[in-house]
XYZ file of N, CA, C and O in Angstrom:
328
model
N -21.111 -9.945 -10.560
C -20.124 -8.951 -10.141
C -19.065 -9.645 -9.296
O -19.383 -10.395 -8.377
N -17.780 -9.405 -9.576
C -16.719 -10.056 -8.810
C -16.730 -9.633 -7.344
O -17.038 -8.491 -7.012
N -16.390 -10.562 -6.486
C -16.279 -10.303 -5.059
C -14.890 -10.737 -4.618
O -14.448 -11.823 -4.978
N -14.228 -9.906 -3.851
C -12.899 -10.250 -3.351
C -13.053 -10.823 -1.949
O -13.658 -10.193 -1.076
N -12.513 -12.019 -1.732
C -12.650 -12.706 -0.455
C -11.288 -13.230 -0.026
O -10.569 -13.829 -0.820
N -10.937 -12.993 1.220
C -9.696 -13.551 1.758
C -9.953 -14.994 2.160
O -11.023 -15.343 2.640
N -8.958 -15.843 1.949
C -9.090 -17.262 2.299
C -7.761 -17.754 2.834
O -6.718 -17.125 2.651
N -7.811 -18.891 3.503
C -6.604 -19.515 4.038
C -6.490 -20.900 3.413
O -7.466 -21.639 3.327
N -5.275 -21.239 2.981
C -5.021 -22.558 2.407
C -4.630 -23.496 3.542
O -3.671 -23.258 4.262
N -5.397 -24.575 3.749
C -5.117 -25.540 4.814
C -5.604 -26.915 4.386
O -6.698 -27.052 3.820
N -4.798 -27.928 4.644
C -5.159 -29.312 4.335
C -5.573 -29.495 2.879
O -6.518 -30.210 2.567
N -4.891 -28.808 1.967
C -5.167 -28.962 0.546
C -6.404 -28.241 0.046
O -6.811 -28.438 -1.086
N -6.997 -27.384 0.875
C -8.219 -26.679 0.472
C -8.127 -25.204 0.830
O -7.475 -24.824 1.794
N -8.823 -24.384 0.051
C -8.965 -22.967 0.384
C -10.191 -22.805 1.261
O -11.286 -23.250 0.906
N -10.004 -22.177 2.420
C -11.110 -21.950 3.349
C -11.359 -20.454 3.456
O -10.494 -19.707 3.916
N -12.547 -19.960 3.030
C -12.848 -18.527 3.129
C -12.789 -18.057 4.581
O -13.174 -18.780 5.492
N -12.304 -16.849 4.783
C -12.219 -16.280 6.125
C -13.470 -15.488 6.477
O -13.548 -14.910 7.560
N -14.434 -15.438 5.571
C -15.688 -14.739 5.810
C -16.789 -15.464 5.039
O -16.512 -16.207 4.107
N -18.044 -15.272 5.438
C -19.147 -15.961 4.753
C -19.263 -15.524 3.292
O -18.976 -14.380 2.944
N -19.679 -16.456 2.434
C -19.877 -16.159 1.016
C -21.370 -16.198 0.701
O -22.084 -17.087 1.142
N -21.823 -15.247 -0.083
C -23.223 -15.200 -0.484
C -23.366 -15.960 -1.812
O -23.562 -15.362 -2.867
N -23.233 -17.294 -1.749
C -23.304 -18.146 -2.933
C -24.321 -19.247 -2.707
O -24.526 -19.685 -1.578
N -24.913 -19.699 -3.788
C -25.831 -20.834 -3.666
C -25.012 -22.120 -3.643
O -23.959 -22.217 -4.282
N -25.482 -23.088 -2.888
C -24.789 -24.371 -2.748
C -24.602 -25.013 -4.114
O -25.522 -25.097 -4.918
N -23.379 -25.429 -4.398
C -23.073 -26.133 -5.633
C -22.734 -25.257 -6.822
O -22.400 -25.770 -7.889
N -22.807 -23.930 -6.680
C -22.481 -23.074 -7.828
C -20.977 -23.117 -8.085
O -20.177 -23.366 -7.190
N -20.603 -22.904 -9.325
C -19.190 -22.900 -9.704
C -18.677 -21.475 -9.722
O -19.388 -20.548 -10.126
N -17.442 -21.307 -9.297
C -16.802 -19.992 -9.275
C -15.428 -20.096 -9.902
O -14.873 -21.185 -10.020
N -14.878 -18.984 -10.293
C -13.504 -18.904 -10.766
C -12.675 -18.266 -9.668
O -13.045 -17.219 -9.134
N -11.555 -18.884 -9.331
C -10.711 -18.395 -8.242
C -9.377 -17.942 -8.821
O -8.739 -18.668 -9.583
N -8.953 -16.732 -8.471
C -7.624 -16.226 -8.802
C -6.839 -16.180 -7.507
O -7.292 -15.580 -6.528
N -5.686 -16.809 -7.483
C -4.901 -16.899 -6.253
C -3.751 -15.902 -6.314
O -2.967 -15.899 -7.258
N -3.658 -15.053 -5.293
C -2.565 -14.106 -5.141
C -2.130 -14.159 -3.690
O -2.903 -13.827 -2.795
N -0.904 -14.589 -3.447
C -0.417 -14.720 -2.074
C -0.146 -13.344 -1.497
O 0.483 -12.497 -2.129
N -0.632 -13.088 -0.285
C -0.422 -11.820 0.385
C 0.965 -11.791 1.013
O 1.489 -12.827 1.414
N 1.528 -10.573 1.127
C 2.803 -10.446 1.825
C 2.564 -10.730 3.307
O 1.439 -10.708 3.787
N 3.645 -10.987 4.038
C 3.495 -11.346 5.457
C 2.745 -10.280 6.232
O 1.840 -10.566 6.977
N 3.136 -9.027 6.065
C 2.385 -7.930 6.679
C 2.474 -6.734 5.747
O 3.477 -6.536 5.068
N 1.437 -5.933 5.733
C 1.443 -4.735 4.898
C 2.533 -3.780 5.357
O 3.175 -3.130 4.556
N 2.760 -3.698 6.668
C 3.773 -2.785 7.195
C 5.157 -3.144 6.664
O 5.941 -2.268 6.339
N 5.458 -4.421 6.539
C 6.757 -4.811 6.015
C 6.931 -4.352 4.574
O 7.975 -3.851 4.202
N 5.907 -4.501 3.754
C 6.043 -4.098 2.368
C 6.212 -2.581 2.248
O 6.956 -2.110 1.408
N 5.531 -1.811 3.096
C 5.683 -0.360 3.077
C 7.088 0.016 3.536
O 7.748 0.867 2.939
N 7.575 -0.633 4.589
C 8.934 -0.358 5.052
C 9.951 -0.737 3.987
O 10.941 -0.023 3.794
N 9.730 -1.835 3.289
C 10.629 -2.220 2.202
C 10.650 -1.152 1.109
O 11.700 -0.826 0.564
N 9.477 -0.593 0.795
C 9.397 0.445 -0.224
C 10.200 1.676 0.209
O 10.984 2.222 -0.564
N 10.032 2.108 1.471
C 10.781 3.266 1.944
C 12.283 2.994 1.959
O 13.087 3.854 1.609
N 12.671 1.793 2.336
C 14.091 1.447 2.338
C 14.657 1.495 0.922
O 15.741 2.017 0.697
N 13.917 0.962 -0.038
C 14.357 0.969 -1.432
C 14.498 2.407 -1.939
O 15.492 2.764 -2.586
N 13.508 3.269 -1.629
C 13.578 4.662 -2.049
C 14.731 5.394 -1.369
O 15.399 6.229 -1.989
N 14.982 5.094 -0.092
C 16.090 5.732 0.626
C 17.429 5.349 0.001
O 18.331 6.177 -0.116
N 17.555 4.070 -0.398
C 18.796 3.643 -1.071
C 18.941 4.318 -2.433
O 20.024 4.710 -2.836
N 17.818 4.459 -3.149
C 17.858 5.050 -4.490
C 18.147 6.548 -4.428
O 18.833 7.089 -5.287
N 17.590 7.234 -3.413
C 17.764 8.679 -3.266
C 18.288 9.002 -1.873
O 17.558 9.507 -1.016
N 19.574 8.738 -1.592
C 20.107 9.045 -0.262
C 20.077 10.551 0.001
O 20.042 11.351 -0.938
N 20.081 10.948 1.274
C 19.957 12.372 1.622
C 20.955 13.275 0.905
O 20.601 14.386 0.506
N 22.183 12.813 0.715
C 23.189 13.686 0.098
C 22.918 13.965 -1.383
O 23.493 14.876 -1.954
N 22.004 13.222 -2.013
C 21.702 13.452 -3.431
C 20.429 14.255 -3.645
O 20.053 14.523 -4.772
N 19.778 14.655 -2.571
C 18.499 15.348 -2.703
C 18.650 16.835 -2.967
O 17.671 17.528 -3.223
N 19.868 17.334 -2.904
C 20.123 18.732 -3.234
C 19.311 19.693 -2.400
O 19.248 19.597 -1.182
N 18.661 20.633 -3.088
C 17.903 21.661 -2.379
C 16.404 21.339 -2.366
O 15.568 22.227 -2.472
N 16.066 20.080 -2.220
C 14.653 19.689 -2.129
C 14.029 20.338 -0.899
O 14.678 20.481 0.135
N 12.779 20.748 -0.991
C 12.148 21.403 0.156
C 12.027 20.461 1.351
O 11.818 19.273 1.197
N 12.194 21.048 2.533
C 12.061 20.265 3.766
C 10.781 20.628 4.520
O 10.548 20.117 5.600
N 9.968 21.494 3.921
C 8.740 21.929 4.574
C 7.500 21.408 3.840
O 6.450 22.026 3.862
N 7.628 20.254 3.225
C 6.541 19.703 2.418
C 5.267 19.452 3.187
O 4.167 19.665 2.673
N 5.378 18.980 4.429
C 4.176 18.698 5.212
C 3.437 19.986 5.540
O 2.210 20.059 5.442
N 4.180 21.006 5.920
C 3.548 22.268 6.312
C 3.036 23.026 5.088
O 1.982 23.658 5.135
N 3.757 22.962 3.980
C 3.416 23.744 2.798
C 2.957 22.894 1.616
O 3.166 23.254 0.468
N 2.307 21.769 1.905
C 1.883 20.899 0.804
C 0.928 21.612 -0.148
O 0.959 21.387 -1.356
N 0.077 22.517 0.373
C -0.849 23.243 -0.501
C -0.089 24.157 -1.459
O -0.501 24.353 -2.601
N 1.026 24.691 -0.994
C 1.856 25.536 -1.860
C 2.445 24.698 -2.996
O 2.372 25.082 -4.161
N 3.006 23.524 -2.648
C 3.674 22.700 -3.647
C 2.694 21.986 -4.577
O 2.986 21.751 -5.738
N 1.496 21.669 -4.088
C 0.512 20.968 -4.919
C -0.395 21.916 -5.693
O -0.737 21.644 -6.845
N -0.804 23.027 -5.051
C -1.837 23.866 -5.644
C -1.428 25.309 -5.862
O -2.224 26.110 -6.371
N -0.208 25.689 -5.465
C 0.256 27.049 -5.679
C -0.204 28.062 -4.641
O -0.085 29.254 -4.856
N -0.751 27.596 -3.500
C -1.162 28.525 -2.442
C 0.081 29.234 -1.881
O 1.205 28.743 -2.022
N -0.118 30.346 -1.194
C 1.037 31.021 -0.555
C 1.675 30.111 0.495
O 0.989 29.323 1.134
N 2.980 30.238 0.655
C 3.687 29.445 1.655
C 3.304 29.892 3.066
O 3.074 31.069 3.307
N 3.276 28.929 3.976
C 3.062 29.205 5.396
C 4.439 29.429 6.013
O 5.305 28.557 5.938
N 4.642 30.594 6.597
C 5.941 30.909 7.208
C 5.926 30.541 8.688
O 4.872 30.463 9.305
N 7.095 30.351 9.270
C 7.219 30.033 10.705
C 6.737 31.151 11.570
O 6.765 32.271 11.321
């Protein structure tokens, strides 16, 4: 069964950041995917991209009470009034 393990590349070698449950000398297949600098930056980049794609003046009459009335918009429940 595949196991996902974070590692750090240093001095030409990958060093796991946590213990591995492997027998000494066993062979493994490694897939390398570089992580972004911080998850928060990638989320902020996503929001910035969406804001540029859909600026406030183009949103028309989109609802502004989505947080309060999410059950109404997702499941058809009655709206919660102020």
